[in-house]
PDB file of C-alpha atoms in Angstrom:
ATOM      1  CA  MET A   1      98.964 124.885  77.153  1.00 84.00           C
ATOM      2  CA  ARG A   2      98.685 121.349  78.507  1.00 90.00           C
ATOM      3  CA  SER A   3     101.376 120.237  80.949  1.00 94.00           C
ATOM      4  CA  LEU A   4     102.786 116.739  81.472  1.00 97.00           C
ATOM      5  CA  ARG A   5     105.291 115.172  83.847  1.00 98.00           C
ATOM      6  CA  VAL A   6     107.195 112.183  82.463  1.00 98.00           C
ATOM      7  CA  ILE A   7     108.276 110.426  85.645  1.00 98.00           C
ATOM      8  CA  GLY A   8     110.756 107.560  85.944  1.00 97.00           C
ATOM      9  CA  ILE A   9     109.528 105.135  88.618  1.00 97.00           C
ATOM     10  CA  GLY A  10     112.336 102.567  88.745  1.00 95.00           C
ATOM     11  CA  THR A  11     112.148  98.851  88.080  1.00 93.00           C
ATOM     12  CA  GLY A  12     109.523  97.507  90.426  1.00 85.00           C
ATOM     13  CA  ASN A  13     110.359  98.665  93.929  1.00 92.00           C
ATOM     14  CA  PRO A  14     108.060 101.516  95.093  1.00 91.00           C
ATOM     15  CA  GLU A  15     111.018 102.845  97.102  1.00 93.00           C
ATOM     16  CA  HIS A  16     112.876 103.525  93.842  1.00 95.00           C
ATOM     17  CA  LEU A  17     110.935 106.777  93.536  1.00 96.00           C
ATOM     18  CA  THR A  18     113.140 109.806  94.094  1.00 97.00           C
ATOM     19  CA  LEU A  19     112.069 112.725  96.276  1.00 97.00           C
ATOM     20  CA  GLN A  20     111.765 114.747  93.078  1.00 98.00           C
ATOM     21  CA  ALA A  21     109.341 112.173  91.666  1.00 97.00           C
ATOM     22  CA  VAL A  22     107.267 112.202  94.855  1.00 97.00           C
ATOM     23  CA  ARG A  23     107.013 116.006  94.739  1.00 97.00           C
ATOM     24  CA  ALA A  24     106.049 115.911  91.063  1.00 97.00           C
ATOM     25  CA  LEU A  25     103.332 113.323  91.686  1.00 97.00           C
ATOM     26  CA  ALA A  26     101.771 115.440  94.446  1.00 96.00           C
ATOM     27  CA  GLU A  27     100.688 118.020  91.843  1.00 94.00           C
ATOM     28  CA  VAL A  28      99.243 115.595  89.292  1.00 97.00           C
ATOM     29  CA  ASP A  29      95.552 115.641  88.297  1.00 97.00           C
ATOM     30  CA  VAL A  30      95.532 112.953  85.573  1.00 98.00           C
ATOM     31  CA  VAL A  31      97.756 109.899  85.091  1.00 98.00           C
ATOM     32  CA  PHE A  32      97.947 108.287  81.650  1.00 97.00           C
ATOM     33  CA  ALA A  33      99.067 104.663  81.276  1.00 95.00           C
ATOM     34  CA  LEU A  34      99.306 102.317  78.317  1.00 91.00           C
ATOM     35  CA  ASP A  35      97.778  98.969  79.273  1.00 87.00           C
ATOM     36  CA  LYS A  36      99.317  95.869  77.670  1.00 82.00           C
ATOM     37  CA  GLY A  37      96.512  93.614  78.899  1.00 79.00           C
ATOM     38  CA  ALA A  38      96.049  90.832  81.418  1.00 75.00           C
ATOM     39  CA  GLU A  39      99.557  89.386  81.092  1.00 73.00           C
ATOM     40  CA  THR A  40     101.133  92.546  82.533  1.00 77.00           C
ATOM     41  CA  ALA A  41      98.300  93.589  84.838  1.00 85.00           C
ATOM     42  CA  ASP A  42     100.687  93.701  87.791  1.00 86.00           C
ATOM     43  CA  LEU A  43     102.715  96.464  86.089  1.00 87.00           C
ATOM     44  CA  LEU A  44      99.580  98.586  85.780  1.00 90.00           C
ATOM     45  CA  ALA A  45      98.626  97.756  89.368  1.00 91.00           C
ATOM     46  CA  LEU A  46     102.013  99.010  90.587  1.00 92.00           C
ATOM     47  CA  ARG A  47     101.462 102.323  88.826  1.00 94.00           C
ATOM     48  CA  ARG A  48      98.046 102.628  90.471  1.00 95.00           C
ATOM     49  CA  SER A  49      99.509 101.880  93.898  1.00 95.00           C
ATOM     50  CA  ILE A  50     102.215 104.521  93.426  1.00 95.00           C
ATOM     51  CA  CYS A  51      99.549 107.074  92.534  1.00 96.00           C
ATOM     52  CA  ALA A  52      97.435 106.119  95.532  1.00 95.00           C
ATOM     53  CA  ALA A  53     100.445 106.505  97.825  1.00 95.00           C
ATOM     54  CA  HIS A  54     101.723 109.838  96.538  1.00 96.00           C
ATOM     55  CA  ILE A  55      98.817 111.767  95.003  1.00 96.00           C
ATOM     56  CA  ALA A  56      96.770 112.958  97.961  1.00 94.00           C
ATOM     57  CA  LYS A  57      94.304 115.103  96.031  1.00 94.00           C
ATOM     58  CA  PRO A  58      91.519 113.714  93.802  1.00 95.00           C
ATOM     59  CA  HIS A  59      92.967 112.510  90.519  1.00 96.00           C
ATOM     60  CA  ARG A  60      92.040 110.406  87.506  1.00 96.00           C
ATOM     61  CA  PHE A  61      93.848 107.319  86.229  1.00 97.00           C
ATOM     62  CA  VAL A  62      93.345 106.891  82.481  1.00 96.00           C
ATOM     63  CA  ALA A  63      94.380 103.464  81.155  1.00 95.00           C
ATOM     64  CA  LEU A  64      94.702 103.200  77.378  1.00 93.00           C
ATOM     65  CA  GLU A  65      94.945  99.966  75.450  1.00 91.00           C
ATOM     66  CA  ASP A  66      98.461  99.720  74.064  1.00 88.00           C
ATOM     67  CA  PRO A  67      98.410  99.184  70.282  1.00 87.00           C
ATOM     68  CA  ALA A  68      99.535  95.708  69.296  1.00 82.00           C
ATOM     69  CA  ARG A  69     102.699  95.156  67.263  1.00 77.00           C
ATOM     70  CA  ASP A  70     104.465  92.261  65.580  1.00 73.00           C
ATOM     71  CA  ARG A  71     107.304  91.066  67.851  1.00 69.00           C
ATOM     72  CA  ARG A  72     109.163  89.307  65.019  1.00 72.00           C
ATOM     73  CA  PRO A  73     108.636  91.577  62.000  1.00 75.00           C
ATOM     74  CA  ALA A  74     110.432  91.375  58.676  1.00 75.00           C
ATOM     75  CA  ASP A  75     110.896  95.164  58.795  1.00 79.00           C
ATOM     76  CA  TYR A  76     111.769  95.918  62.424  1.00 79.00           C
ATOM     77  CA  GLY A  77     112.366  99.653  61.975  1.00 80.00           C
ATOM     78  CA  GLY A  78     109.183 100.238  60.000  1.00 87.00           C
ATOM     79  CA  THR A  79     107.110  98.207  62.442  1.00 87.00           C
ATOM     80  CA  VAL A  80     108.378 100.178  65.444  1.00 88.00           C
ATOM     81  CA  GLU A  81     107.773 103.498  63.652  1.00 92.00           C
ATOM     82  CA  ALA A  82     104.168 102.489  62.952  1.00 91.00           C
ATOM     83  CA  TRP A  83     103.723 101.349  66.557  1.00 89.00           C
ATOM     84  CA  HIS A  84     105.027 104.666  67.896  1.00 93.00           C
ATOM     85  CA  GLN A  85     102.623 106.541  65.635  1.00 93.00           C
ATOM     86  CA  ALA A  86      99.698 104.425  66.818  1.00 93.00           C
ATOM     87  CA  ARG A  87     100.695 105.157  70.429  1.00 95.00           C
ATOM     88  CA  ALA A  88     100.964 108.872  69.639  1.00 94.00           C
ATOM     89  CA  ASP A  89      97.496 108.953  68.091  1.00 95.00           C
ATOM     90  CA  ARG A  90      95.965 107.165  71.067  1.00 96.00           C
ATOM     91  CA  LEU A  91      97.733 109.293  73.666  1.00 96.00           C
ATOM     92  CA  GLU A  92      97.025 112.574  71.858  1.00 96.00           C
ATOM     93  CA  GLU A  93      93.301 111.827  71.855  1.00 96.00           C
ATOM     94  CA  ALA A  94      93.343 110.955  75.562  1.00 96.00           C
ATOM     95  CA  ILE A  95      95.278 114.108  76.525  1.00 97.00           C
ATOM     96  CA  ARG A  96      92.942 116.275  74.486  1.00 96.00           C
ATOM     97  CA  ASP A  97      89.827 114.739  76.028  1.00 96.00           C
ATOM     98  CA  GLN A  98      90.978 114.065  79.605  1.00 96.00           C
ATOM     99  CA  LEU A  99      93.473 116.798  80.545  1.00 96.00           C
ATOM    100  CA  GLY A 100      91.775 120.116  81.185  1.00 91.00           C
ATOM    101  CA  ALA A 101      93.195 123.635  81.103  1.00 84.00           C
ATOM    102  CA  GLY A 102      95.351 124.299  84.148  1.00 88.00           C
ATOM    103  CA  GLU A 103      95.600 120.606  85.046  1.00 94.00           C
ATOM    104  CA  VAL A 104      98.811 118.606  85.286  1.00 96.00           C
ATOM    105  CA  GLY A 105      99.113 115.204  83.637  1.00 98.00           C
ATOM    106  CA  ALA A 106     101.677 112.468  84.204  1.00 98.00           C
ATOM    107  CA  ILE A 107     103.059 109.400  82.490  1.00 98.00           C
ATOM    108  CA  LEU A 108     104.856 106.954  84.782  1.00 97.00           C
ATOM    109  CA  VAL A 109     107.759 105.337  82.968  1.00 96.00           C
ATOM    110  CA  TRP A 110     109.303 102.030  84.007  1.00 94.00           C
ATOM    111  CA  GLY A 111     112.972 102.652  84.790  1.00 95.00           C
ATOM    112  CA  ASP A 112     114.059 105.990  83.324  1.00 97.00           C
ATOM    113  CA  PRO A 113     112.491 107.850  80.366  1.00 97.00           C
ATOM    114  CA  SER A 114     115.885 108.174  78.642  1.00 96.00           C
ATOM    115  CA  LEU A 115     116.769 104.478  78.332  1.00 96.00           C
ATOM    116  CA  TYR A 116     114.959 102.151  75.909  1.00 93.00           C
ATOM    117  CA  ASP A 117     111.554 103.741  76.410  1.00 94.00           C
ATOM    118  CA  SER A 118     109.402 105.264  73.680  1.00 94.00           C
ATOM    119  CA  THR A 119     107.436 107.838  75.710  1.00 96.00           C
ATOM    120  CA  LEU A 120     109.518 110.882  74.768  1.00 97.00           C
ATOM    121  CA  ARG A 121     109.573 109.874  71.090  1.00 96.00           C
ATOM    122  CA  VAL A 122     105.789 109.499  71.177  1.00 96.00           C
ATOM    123  CA  LEU A 123     105.344 112.933  72.767  1.00 97.00           C
ATOM    124  CA  GLU A 124     107.605 114.480  70.127  1.00 97.00           C
ATOM    125  CA  ARG A 125     105.313 113.016  67.470  1.00 97.00           C
ATOM    126  CA  ILE A 126     102.314 114.638  69.161  1.00 96.00           C
ATOM    127  CA  ARG A 127     104.103 117.983  69.292  1.00 95.00           C
ATOM    128  CA  ALA A 128     105.173 117.719  65.640  1.00 95.00           C
ATOM    129  CA  ALA A 129     101.571 117.086  64.544  1.00 95.00           C
ATOM    130  CA  GLY A 130     100.735 120.565  65.822  1.00 93.00           C
ATOM    131  CA  ARG A 131      97.224 119.803  67.039  1.00 94.00           C
ATOM    132  CA  LEU A 132      97.967 120.113  70.781  1.00 93.00           C
ATOM    133  CA  ASP A 133      99.838 122.833  72.649  1.00 91.00           C
ATOM    134  CA  LEU A 134     101.787 120.491  74.891  1.00 93.00           C
ATOM    135  CA  ALA A 135     104.826 120.863  77.163  1.00 94.00           C
ATOM    136  CA  TRP A 136     106.491 118.339  79.441  1.00 97.00           C
ATOM    137  CA  THR A 137     109.214 117.963  82.021  1.00 97.00           C
ATOM    138  CA  VAL A 138     111.200 114.802  82.717  1.00 98.00           C
ATOM    139  CA  ILE A 139     111.928 113.412  86.175  1.00 98.00           C
ATOM    140  CA  PRO A 140     114.684 110.768  86.041  1.00 98.00           C
ATOM    141  CA  GLY A 141     114.335 107.311  87.553  1.00 97.00           C
ATOM    142  CA  ILE A 142     116.460 104.322  88.516  1.00 97.00           C
ATOM    143  CA  THR A 143     117.267 102.215  85.461  1.00 97.00           C
ATOM    144  CA  SER A 144     117.450  98.444  85.246  1.00 97.00           C
ATOM    145  CA  VAL A 145     121.195  98.881  84.661  1.00 98.00           C
ATOM    146  CA  GLN A 146     121.573 100.526  88.078  1.00 97.00           C
ATOM    147  CA  ALA A 147     119.260  98.012  89.703  1.00 98.00           C
ATOM    148  CA  LEU A 148     121.265  95.127  88.210  1.00 98.00           C
ATOM    149  CA  THR A 149     124.677  96.347  89.366  1.00 98.00           C
ATOM    150  CA  ALA A 150     123.333  97.245  92.824  1.00 98.00           C
ATOM    151  CA  ALA A 151     121.689  93.835  93.237  1.00 98.00           C
ATOM    152  CA  HIS A 152     124.952  92.070  92.386  1.00 98.00           C
ATOM    153  CA  ALA A 153     127.009  94.641  94.356  1.00 98.00           C
ATOM    154  CA  ILE A 154     129.342  95.271  91.415  1.00 98.00           C
ATOM    155  CA  LEU A 155     130.723  98.229  89.487  1.00 98.00           C
ATOM    156  CA  LEU A 156     129.342  98.849  86.012  1.00 98.00           C
ATOM    157  CA  ASN A 157     132.786  99.516  84.542  1.00 97.00           C
ATOM    158  CA  ARG A 158     136.358  98.431  85.190  1.00 97.00           C
ATOM    159  CA  ILE A 159     139.144 101.028  85.504  1.00 97.00           C
ATOM    160  CA  GLY A 160     139.635 102.819  82.188  1.00 96.00           C
ATOM    161  CA  ALA A 161     137.438 100.292  80.360  1.00 97.00           C
ATOM    162  CA  ASP A 162     134.420 100.868  78.153  1.00 97.00           C
ATOM    163  CA  VAL A 163     130.776  99.919  78.670  1.00 97.00           C
ATOM    164  CA  LEU A 164     128.187  99.231  75.981  1.00 97.00           C
ATOM    165  CA  VAL A 165     124.446  99.220  76.653  1.00 97.00           C
ATOM    166  CA  THR A 166     122.667  97.434  73.837  1.00 96.00           C
ATOM    167  CA  THR A 167     119.749  95.177  72.930  1.00 94.00           C
ATOM    168  CA  GLY A 168     119.596  91.460  72.406  1.00 93.00           C
ATOM    169  CA  ARG A 169     118.891  92.050  68.702  1.00 91.00           C
ATOM    170  CA  ASN A 170     122.042  94.154  68.284  1.00 93.00           C
ATOM    171  CA  LEU A 171     124.158  91.770  70.358  1.00 93.00           C
ATOM    172  CA  ALA A 172     123.220  88.863  68.104  1.00 90.00           C
ATOM    173  CA  ALA A 173     124.098  90.888  65.000  1.00 90.00           C
ATOM    174  CA  GLN A 174     127.274  92.633  66.178  1.00 91.00           C
ATOM    175  CA  GLY A 175     128.729  90.441  68.898  1.00 91.00           C
ATOM    176  CA  LEU A 176     130.699  91.672  71.887  1.00 93.00           C
ATOM    177  CA  THR A 177     132.643  94.847  71.215  1.00 93.00           C
ATOM    178  CA  ALA A 178     133.189  96.266  74.719  1.00 96.00           C
ATOM    179  CA  ASP A 179     134.891  95.188  77.926  1.00 97.00           C
ATOM    180  CA  SER A 180     131.517  95.209  79.726  1.00 98.00           C
ATOM    181  CA  THR A 181     128.256  94.828  77.795  1.00 97.00           C
ATOM    182  CA  VAL A 182     124.824  95.394  79.327  1.00 98.00           C
ATOM    183  CA  VAL A 183     122.037  93.703  77.379  1.00 97.00           C
ATOM    184  CA  MET A 184     118.394  94.722  77.562  1.00 95.00           C
ATOM    185  CA  LEU A 185     115.270  93.684  75.653  1.00 91.00           C
ATOM    186  CA  ASP A 186     116.615  90.241  74.811  1.00 94.00           C
ATOM    187  CA  GLY A 187     113.523  88.203  74.085  1.00 88.00           C
ATOM    188  CA  ASP A 188     115.390  84.966  73.336  1.00 87.00           C
ATOM    189  CA  PRO A 189     118.903  84.951  74.833  1.00 90.00           C
ATOM    190  CA  SER A 190     121.452  82.791  73.038  1.00 83.00           C
ATOM    191  CA  PHE A 191     124.678  82.567  75.006  1.00 85.00           C
ATOM    192  CA  ASP A 192     126.275  79.693  73.087  1.00 81.00           C
ATOM    193  CA  GLN A 193     127.992  81.935  70.536  1.00 88.00           C
ATOM    194  CA  PHE A 194     130.100  83.671  73.215  1.00 94.00           C
ATOM    195  CA  ASP A 195     133.251  82.761  75.105  1.00 96.00           C
ATOM    196  CA  PRO A 196     132.177  80.448  77.962  1.00 97.00           C
ATOM    197  CA  ASP A 197     134.795  82.107  80.186  1.00 97.00           C
ATOM    198  CA  LEU A 198     132.907  85.407  80.152  1.00 98.00           C
ATOM    199  CA  THR A 199     131.351  86.417  83.456  1.00 98.00           C
ATOM    200  CA  ILE A 200     127.603  87.060  83.393  1.00 98.00           C
ATOM    201  CA  TYR A 201     125.526  88.999  85.918  1.00 98.00           C
ATOM    202  CA  TRP A 202     121.856  88.319  85.177  1.00 98.00           C
ATOM    203  CA  GLY A 203     118.727  89.612  86.859  1.00 98.00           C
ATOM    204  CA  ALA A 204     114.984  89.386  86.262  1.00 97.00           C
ATOM    205  CA  TYR A 205     112.138  91.402  87.831  1.00 96.00           C
ATOM    206  CA  LEU A 206     114.822  93.635  89.329  1.00 96.00           C
ATOM    207  CA  GLY A 207     113.782  95.539  92.424  1.00 93.00           C
ATOM    208  CA  SER A 208     110.560  93.592  92.848  1.00 92.00           C
ATOM    209  CA  PRO A 209     109.659  90.844  95.356  1.00 92.00           C
ATOM    210  CA  ASP A 210     110.048  88.358  92.461  1.00 94.00           C
ATOM    211  CA  GLU A 211     113.669  89.349  91.737  1.00 97.00           C
ATOM    212  CA  ILE A 212     115.924  86.534  90.472  1.00 98.00           C
ATOM    213  CA  LEU A 213     119.721  86.898  90.385  1.00 98.00           C
ATOM    214  CA  ILE A 214     122.327  84.571  88.881  1.00 98.00           C
ATOM    215  CA  SER A 215     126.014  85.270  88.271  1.00 98.00           C
ATOM    216  CA  GLY A 216     129.126  83.316  87.397  1.00 98.00           C
ATOM    217  CA  ARG A 217     131.104  81.855  84.518  1.00 98.00           C
ATOM    218  CA  LEU A 218     128.878  81.999  81.433  1.00 98.00           C
ATOM    219  CA  GLY A 219     129.550  78.438  80.342  1.00 97.00           C
ATOM    220  CA  THR A 220     128.607  77.187  83.796  1.00 97.00           C
ATOM    221  CA  VAL A 221     125.481  79.196  84.651  1.00 97.00           C
ATOM    222  CA  ALA A 222     123.895  79.722  81.198  1.00 97.00           C
ATOM    223  CA  PRO A 223     121.751  76.544  81.410  1.00 96.00           C
ATOM    224  CA  GLU A 224     120.427  77.582  84.826  1.00 97.00           C
ATOM    225  CA  ILE A 225     119.585  81.069  83.508  1.00 97.00           C
ATOM    226  CA  ARG A 226     117.647  79.579  80.590  1.00 96.00           C
ATOM    227  CA  ARG A 227     115.755  77.220  82.903  1.00 96.00           C
ATOM    228  CA  ARG A 228     114.884  79.866  85.506  1.00 97.00           C
ATOM    229  CA  ARG A 229     113.917  82.317  82.775  1.00 97.00           C
ATOM    230  CA  THR A 230     111.546  79.827  81.121  1.00 96.00           C
ATOM    231  CA  GLU A 231     109.949  78.933  84.457  1.00 97.00           C
ATOM    232  CA  ALA A 232     109.494  82.580  85.449  1.00 96.00           C
ATOM    233  CA  ARG A 233     107.943  83.554  82.127  1.00 94.00           C
ATOM    234  CA  ALA A 234     105.475  80.676  82.373  1.00 93.00           C
ATOM    235  CA  ARG A 235     104.575  81.654  85.946  1.00 92.00           C
ATOM    236  CA  HIS A 236     104.126  85.409  85.374  1.00 90.00           C
ATOM    237  CA  GLY A 237     103.118  85.528  81.710  1.00 88.00           C
ATOM    238  CA  TRP A 238     105.953  88.004  81.014  1.00 90.00           C
ATOM    239  CA  ILE A 239     109.572  88.592  81.947  1.00 93.00           C
ATOM    240  CA  MET A 240     111.746  91.668  82.154  1.00 93.00           C
ATOM    241  CA  ASP A 241     115.421  90.793  82.504  1.00 96.00           C
ATOM    242  CA  THR A 242     118.803  92.465  82.042  1.00 97.00           C
ATOM    243  CA  TYR A 243     122.307  91.092  82.077  1.00 98.00           C
ATOM    244  CA  LEU A 244     125.925  92.197  81.976  1.00 98.00           C
ATOM    245  CA  LEU A 245     128.636  90.238  80.129  1.00 98.00           C
ATOM    246  CA  ARG A 246     132.236  90.944  81.139  1.00 98.00           C
ATOM    247  CA  ARG A 247     135.408  89.735  79.479  1.00 95.00           C
ATOM    248  CA  PRO A 248     137.880  87.667  81.504  1.00 91.00           C
TER     249      PRO A 248
END
């Protein structure tokens, strides 16, 4: 039996690690990480620094090239399924070759493993293939939703009101259906279709030294958000942002 820890590490601040995560890391022999290349090298570097800080015993850091995928596919569902399978194949091979009997492996997940992350789906694919005897435990982490509301010092919900957590793709297709809507994974935000009197709470690189926060009336601050977002993406080569839209 091979054993894995799937550990949520928060959104960029090393102090986001819980005490449970720190204890789990102390027992790890091998850390597996999917490497998206030079543009996101700082995300891989943060994982390495967390390991160096909290794994005192000798350990191995195994970086795997993340399979490429089409970001604007005609068949979104089919493309993501194929991408998950490619990840599963790559990770299964690495676990088989790098994680010995009696050793403990770990995968460090940005945010929390339960929210818009594919790690658990990928591991289920490996288990279903039946070639590896694999078990894992999940250690929760701080999500970008929590980091966003904390940074703006606001409540996620209003009294008795609903909250929807969705993606930019779904928001564009379905519109606003909840009192408060948290939007993640929005590669090309388009605010013009919505009521300009909505309130927006936007944040990028949450929890990190590069954090950017903007809030206010949507019709007033949307141009500034677009400008700051474009500048930040050009400077870093990538952007990870989240925002909350709230009805008047």
